[in-house]
Amino acid sequence: MVVTLIVTAVAAVVVYEFMWRYLALRRNIALAKTSGLPVVVSPWNLFSLLWLSTYKLWTPLLHRFLPASLMGTWTDLLHPEWGYNRGHEPFEKLGSDAFIVASPTRISTYVADAEAINQITSRRNDFPKPLEMYTSLDIYGKNLVTTEGADWRVHRKLVAPSFGEKNNELVFNETLHHARSMLGLWAGPDGRGNLTVTDPSVTAMNFALYIISGAGFDVRVVWPHEEGKKVNEEQGEDRAVFGGSKTPPGHTMNYREALSQLLHNITWTQIIPLNWLPKSPFKVHRTVGEAVGEWGKYMDEIYEIKKAQVASGENKAGMDLFDSLIRGSGILDKKNTTTTKSDLLGNAFVVMLAGHETTANTLHFSMIFLAMNWASQRRLQEDVDRIFDSKPMSEWKYEEHFQKLFGGVPAAVMNETLRLLQPIVNIPKSTPPGRPQQLTIGGQQHTIPGGSHVFLSAAIHRNPKYWPPPANEPSTDGIKDVDRFRPERWLTETKATDQFVDINYDDEELRGPSGEDTSAQLFKPVKGSYIPFSDGFRSCIGRRFAQVEILAVLAAIFSQYSVELAVDDFASDEEVERMPKGGKERKEVYEKAVQRANDFLKNKVASIITLQLRGVSIPIRLVRRGEERFAFD
Ligand code: HEM
Ligand SMILES: *[C@@H]1O[C@H](CO)[C@@H](O)[C@H](O)[C@H]1NC(C)=O
Ligand SMILES: *[C@@H]1O[C@H](CO)[C@@H](O)[C@H](O)[C@H]1NC(C)=O
Ligand SMILES: *[C@@H]1O[C@H](CO)[C@@H](O)[C@H](O)[C@H]1NC(C)=O
Ligand SMILES: *[C@@H]1O[C@H](CO)[C@@H](O)[C@H](O)[C@H]1NC(C)=O
Ligand SMILES: *[C@@H]1O[C@H](CO)[C@@H](O)[C@H](O)[C@H]1NC(C)=O
């Protein structure tokens, strides 16, 4: 009797749920169709937490048991990374650079058309960010990433002035300092190189972390392998406040540890409520929970130091981001009481988060791509030699050299890495509930339903409409040109001619450093077709910061070294040594490493916050220039 009741109740719930979903799906399909865009019907919303955490279970089953006749674009689109894995192909199949996916709980539009992207990024209030996807970034306070409308304006205005030329110079200096340390780790203390770096992404992460720490907060972190040594003789200055591995009084973690525990395992703070973390039975959770508190304490202390500096009239003009942020807010001299401390800490945290993984990935993947493309690597080295005219690194200057890097092969390498491996695959936007929005694509009007999601797809970076293949070099290996790492595509003879169109901020203080930044020497893509930093009002405020960091570190590495994939898994050093230089055998061994790297890049890349290799690594070796083992062709 009881059992029957329970079974009936469960059945009723299941039937109800099923009916509800079915009706909701029908409604959403009908709504999606009013747009006139192709509609793909999907039983699940790709970005629902349930699907994201279980798709690895379901998708193999689907591919195994679903009859081929039922498969189609909808099954392709069930992979959260389809915009990366499949590139532009789904758009081609559907014959449109914009389409809608209708699921029972959500209507989502995907866009890989430049005209449409320009409309979306310039109509800030018509296509706001879906804030529900960002709330977990509020752990220290509201900030310019997690707000919209009038709130966002206040935060953006508070933060934008920090990203000025002075800070860029500091980024340049900090990058050269930490690049030396990184090279000491990768190439060994004697600088000879030829050591296998099993997972270069780990070092790249630390590198990016220490740069944002220095240029963001004026904290000079000491690398673990340099602990206790006197390194990088320059600057015997007063700032390494929390740099070393000693834990200062009142703390349970040193700064370096707090920072890396917090940022490298940040995902837990997104899944588990903050005040539960310390009570979790799992150590990882407790450690992250502890790091959240510890980093907050360090920020408090830095804040107090700055406050004291201002009070004593000490005018150590703010070059790091946090300093400008605090001084600019007026919070210290009580001129302005609108800004709260939580605004400062919230923004400081989110700037650090946004500036960390993204640049780390760019460095990491640039190294991998260059190791697989010797001709481009050689070209990069020649250009770096030209730019610095064999000056030692201690004489490199931001004001003299950055512009040259920016117009040269280093910029082409950075651009090409970000074209192929954009850290954020789907840039999320939305339409406000009850307010459908018009989009004009190729002269056609389309109505995007209100209350839906709109994603700017990284697939646009592989849309052949915008990325033409080279004129006289037909592909011989069947790989599409858009899928190839070819920095040379940015180095065209035809100079950029069309006028730069920037958005019209109604208030210049919102802008940050994101005005005209195209160097006349490089290929200029159609506006809206190249969006690694997003575009328009909500574009990346740290773009210039990232460019300075990446260009300077590439220059530091390639002025002295070449990068090769490590082949340890395919041949020992002795075996390689016995193979004639430049001979067929060495080529074959290297080819194996290249194939594995390509396989990993295709199949082992996934996003948590940004797109990264997951669960595998691609080992590399730095070798002194001229001592390459897999000699350049
Ligand atoms: C290669 C490196 C980088 C890439 C590819 C990148 C990419 C992006 C993208 C795509 C957005 C828009 C996100 C969205 O709409 O959800 C964004 C926003 C942002 N980025 Fe970056 N970023 C990079 C480096 C940095 C750095 C170094 C910083 C700071 C030091 C930074 C700080 C920010 C901030 C604060 C925002 C929010 C801006 C706003 O909404 O007004 N980013 N970035
Ligand atoms: C950067 O380093 C140079 C010396 O190489 C120095 O003159 C300059 O003041 C430094 N700038 C900043 C912002 O640290
Ligand atoms: C690289 O190191 C291996 C052993 O560690 C050695 O056999 C080889 O000769 C070295 N190659 C160069 C170019 O130094
Ligand atoms: C993060 O968590 C993992 C386990 O999930 C742990 O192995 C690692 O040490 C933690 N910390 C960092 C900085 O990655
Ligand atoms: C105080 O700061 C806020 C936001 O930064 C700004 O909107 C306001 O105008 C400022 N007020 C004064 C008196 O400076
Ligand atoms: C890359 O390309 C874009 C688009 O043309 C340009 O604005 C930017 O300055 C280039 N360079 C770098 C280093 O990002």
mmCIF file with all atom_site columns, N, CA, C and O in Angstrom, residues 21 44-54 105-106 133:
data_model
loop_
_atom_site.group_PDB
_atom_site.id
_atom_site.type_symbol
_atom_site.label_atom_id
_atom_site.label_alt_id
_atom_site.label_comp_id
_atom_site.label_asym_id
_atom_site.label_entity_id
_atom_site.label_seq_id
_atom_site.pdbx_PDB_ins_code
_atom_site.Cartn_x
_atom_site.Cartn_y
_atom_site.Cartn_z
_atom_site.occupancy
_atom_site.B_iso_or_equiv
_atom_site.pdbx_formal_charge
_atom_site.auth_seq_id
_atom_site.auth_comp_id
_atom_site.auth_asym_id
_atom_site.auth_atom_id
_atom_site.pdbx_PDB_model_num
ATOM 1  N N  . ARG A 1 21  ? 8.698  20.060 -18.910 1.00 0.00 ? 21  ARG A N  1
ATOM 2  C CA . ARG A 1 21  ? 9.857  20.297 -19.771 1.00 0.00 ? 21  ARG A CA 1
ATOM 3  C C  . ARG A 1 21  ? 9.453  20.292 -21.238 1.00 0.00 ? 21  ARG A C  1
ATOM 4  O O  . ARG A 1 21  ? 9.927  21.100 -22.027 1.00 0.00 ? 21  ARG A O  1
ATOM 5  N N  . TRP A 1 44  ? 18.891 19.860 -23.222 1.00 0.00 ? 44  TRP A N  1
ATOM 6  C CA . TRP A 1 44  ? 19.490 20.463 -22.014 1.00 0.00 ? 44  TRP A CA 1
ATOM 7  C C  . TRP A 1 44  ? 20.095 21.818 -22.321 1.00 0.00 ? 44  TRP A C  1
ATOM 8  O O  . TRP A 1 44  ? 20.569 22.062 -23.430 1.00 0.00 ? 44  TRP A O  1
ATOM 9  N N  . ASN A 1 45  ? 20.134 22.649 -21.305 1.00 0.00 ? 45  ASN A N  1
ATOM 10 C CA . ASN A 1 45  ? 20.860 23.896 -21.397 1.00 0.00 ? 45  ASN A CA 1
ATOM 11 C C  . ASN A 1 45  ? 22.319 23.605 -21.090 1.00 0.00 ? 45  ASN A C  1
ATOM 12 O O  . ASN A 1 45  ? 22.664 23.119 -20.017 1.00 0.00 ? 45  ASN A O  1
ATOM 13 N N  . LEU A 1 46  ? 23.176 23.916 -22.057 1.00 0.00 ? 46  LEU A N  1
ATOM 14 C CA . LEU A 1 46  ? 24.603 23.592 -21.977 1.00 0.00 ? 46  LEU A CA 1
ATOM 15 C C  . LEU A 1 46  ? 25.250 24.098 -20.692 1.00 0.00 ? 46  LEU A C  1
ATOM 16 O O  . LEU A 1 46  ? 26.114 23.461 -20.121 1.00 0.00 ? 46  LEU A O  1
ATOM 17 N N  . PHE A 1 47  ? 24.854 25.289 -20.228 1.00 0.00 ? 47  PHE A N  1
ATOM 18 C CA . PHE A 1 47  ? 25.542 25.900 -19.099 1.00 0.00 ? 47  PHE A CA 1
ATOM 19 C C  . PHE A 1 47  ? 24.833 25.718 -17.767 1.00 0.00 ? 47  PHE A C  1
ATOM 20 O O  . PHE A 1 47  ? 25.138 26.405 -16.806 1.00 0.00 ? 47  PHE A O  1
ATOM 21 N N  . SER A 1 48  ? 23.866 24.786 -17.713 1.00 0.00 ? 48  SER A N  1
ATOM 22 C CA . SER A 1 48  ? 23.280 24.514 -16.406 1.00 0.00 ? 48  SER A CA 1
ATOM 23 C C  . SER A 1 48  ? 24.313 23.735 -15.599 1.00 0.00 ? 48  SER A C  1
ATOM 24 O O  . SER A 1 48  ? 25.082 22.949 -16.155 1.00 0.00 ? 48  SER A O  1
ATOM 25 N N  . LEU A 1 49  ? 24.330 23.994 -14.299 1.00 0.00 ? 49  LEU A N  1
ATOM 26 C CA . LEU A 1 49  ? 25.335 23.365 -13.456 1.00 0.00 ? 49  LEU A CA 1
ATOM 27 C C  . LEU A 1 49  ? 25.259 21.843 -13.560 1.00 0.00 ? 49  LEU A C  1
ATOM 28 O O  . LEU A 1 49  ? 26.268 21.146 -13.624 1.00 0.00 ? 49  LEU A O  1
ATOM 29 N N  . LEU A 1 50  ? 24.020 21.334 -13.621 1.00 0.00 ? 50  LEU A N  1
ATOM 30 C CA . LEU A 1 50  ? 23.822 19.889 -13.673 1.00 0.00 ? 50  LEU A CA 1
ATOM 31 C C  . LEU A 1 50  ? 24.480 19.305 -14.922 1.00 0.00 ? 50  LEU A C  1
ATOM 32 O O  . LEU A 1 50  ? 25.179 18.296 -14.869 1.00 0.00 ? 50  LEU A O  1
ATOM 33 N N  . TRP A 1 51  ? 24.251 19.969 -16.062 1.00 0.00 ? 51  TRP A N  1
ATOM 34 C CA . TRP A 1 51  ? 24.830 19.453 -17.297 1.00 0.00 ? 51  TRP A CA 1
ATOM 35 C C  . TRP A 1 51  ? 26.353 19.573 -17.282 1.00 0.00 ? 51  TRP A C  1
ATOM 36 O O  . TRP A 1 51  ? 27.060 18.619 -17.612 1.00 0.00 ? 51  TRP A O  1
ATOM 37 N N  . LEU A 1 52  ? 26.856 20.718 -16.851 1.00 0.00 ? 52  LEU A N  1
ATOM 38 C CA . LEU A 1 52  ? 28.308 20.919 -16.826 1.00 0.00 ? 52  LEU A CA 1
ATOM 39 C C  . LEU A 1 52  ? 29.005 19.874 -15.956 1.00 0.00 ? 52  LEU A C  1
ATOM 40 O O  . LEU A 1 52  ? 30.099 19.424 -16.261 1.00 0.00 ? 52  LEU A O  1
ATOM 41 N N  . SER A 1 53  ? 28.346 19.477 -14.854 1.00 0.00 ? 53  SER A N  1
ATOM 42 C CA . SER A 1 53  ? 29.033 18.548 -13.960 1.00 0.00 ? 53  SER A CA 1
ATOM 43 C C  . SER A 1 53  ? 28.799 17.091 -14.351 1.00 0.00 ? 53  SER A C  1
ATOM 44 O O  . SER A 1 53  ? 29.450 16.211 -13.818 1.00 0.00 ? 53  SER A O  1
ATOM 45 N N  . THR A 1 54  ? 27.877 16.819 -15.275 1.00 0.00 ? 54  THR A N  1
ATOM 46 C CA . THR A 1 54  ? 27.621 15.408 -15.606 1.00 0.00 ? 54  THR A CA 1
ATOM 47 C C  . THR A 1 54  ? 27.748 15.065 -17.089 1.00 0.00 ? 54  THR A C  1
ATOM 48 O O  . THR A 1 54  ? 27.567 13.917 -17.470 1.00 0.00 ? 54  THR A O  1
ATOM 49 N N  . THR A 1 105 ? 14.867 25.075 -20.601 1.00 0.00 ? 105 THR A N  1
ATOM 50 C CA . THR A 1 105 ? 15.031 26.121 -19.598 1.00 0.00 ? 105 THR A CA 1
ATOM 51 C C  . THR A 1 105 ? 15.678 27.386 -20.132 1.00 0.00 ? 105 THR A C  1
ATOM 52 O O  . THR A 1 105 ? 15.752 28.384 -19.425 1.00 0.00 ? 105 THR A O  1
ATOM 53 N N  . ARG A 1 106 ? 16.158 27.369 -21.367 1.00 0.00 ? 106 ARG A N  1
ATOM 54 C CA . ARG A 1 106 ? 16.915 28.530 -21.813 1.00 0.00 ? 106 ARG A CA 1
ATOM 55 C C  . ARG A 1 106 ? 16.965 28.631 -23.326 1.00 0.00 ? 106 ARG A C  1
ATOM 56 O O  . ARG A 1 106 ? 17.038 27.619 -24.008 1.00 0.00 ? 106 ARG A O  1
ATOM 57 N N  . MET A 1 133 ? 25.670 34.501 -13.822 1.00 0.00 ? 133 MET A N  1
ATOM 58 C CA . MET A 1 133 ? 26.824 33.642 -14.093 1.00 0.00 ? 133 MET A CA 1
ATOM 59 C C  . MET A 1 133 ? 28.087 34.143 -13.388 1.00 0.00 ? 133 MET A C  1
ATOM 60 O O  . MET A 1 133 ? 29.137 33.526 -13.479 1.00 0.00 ? 133 MET A O  1
#
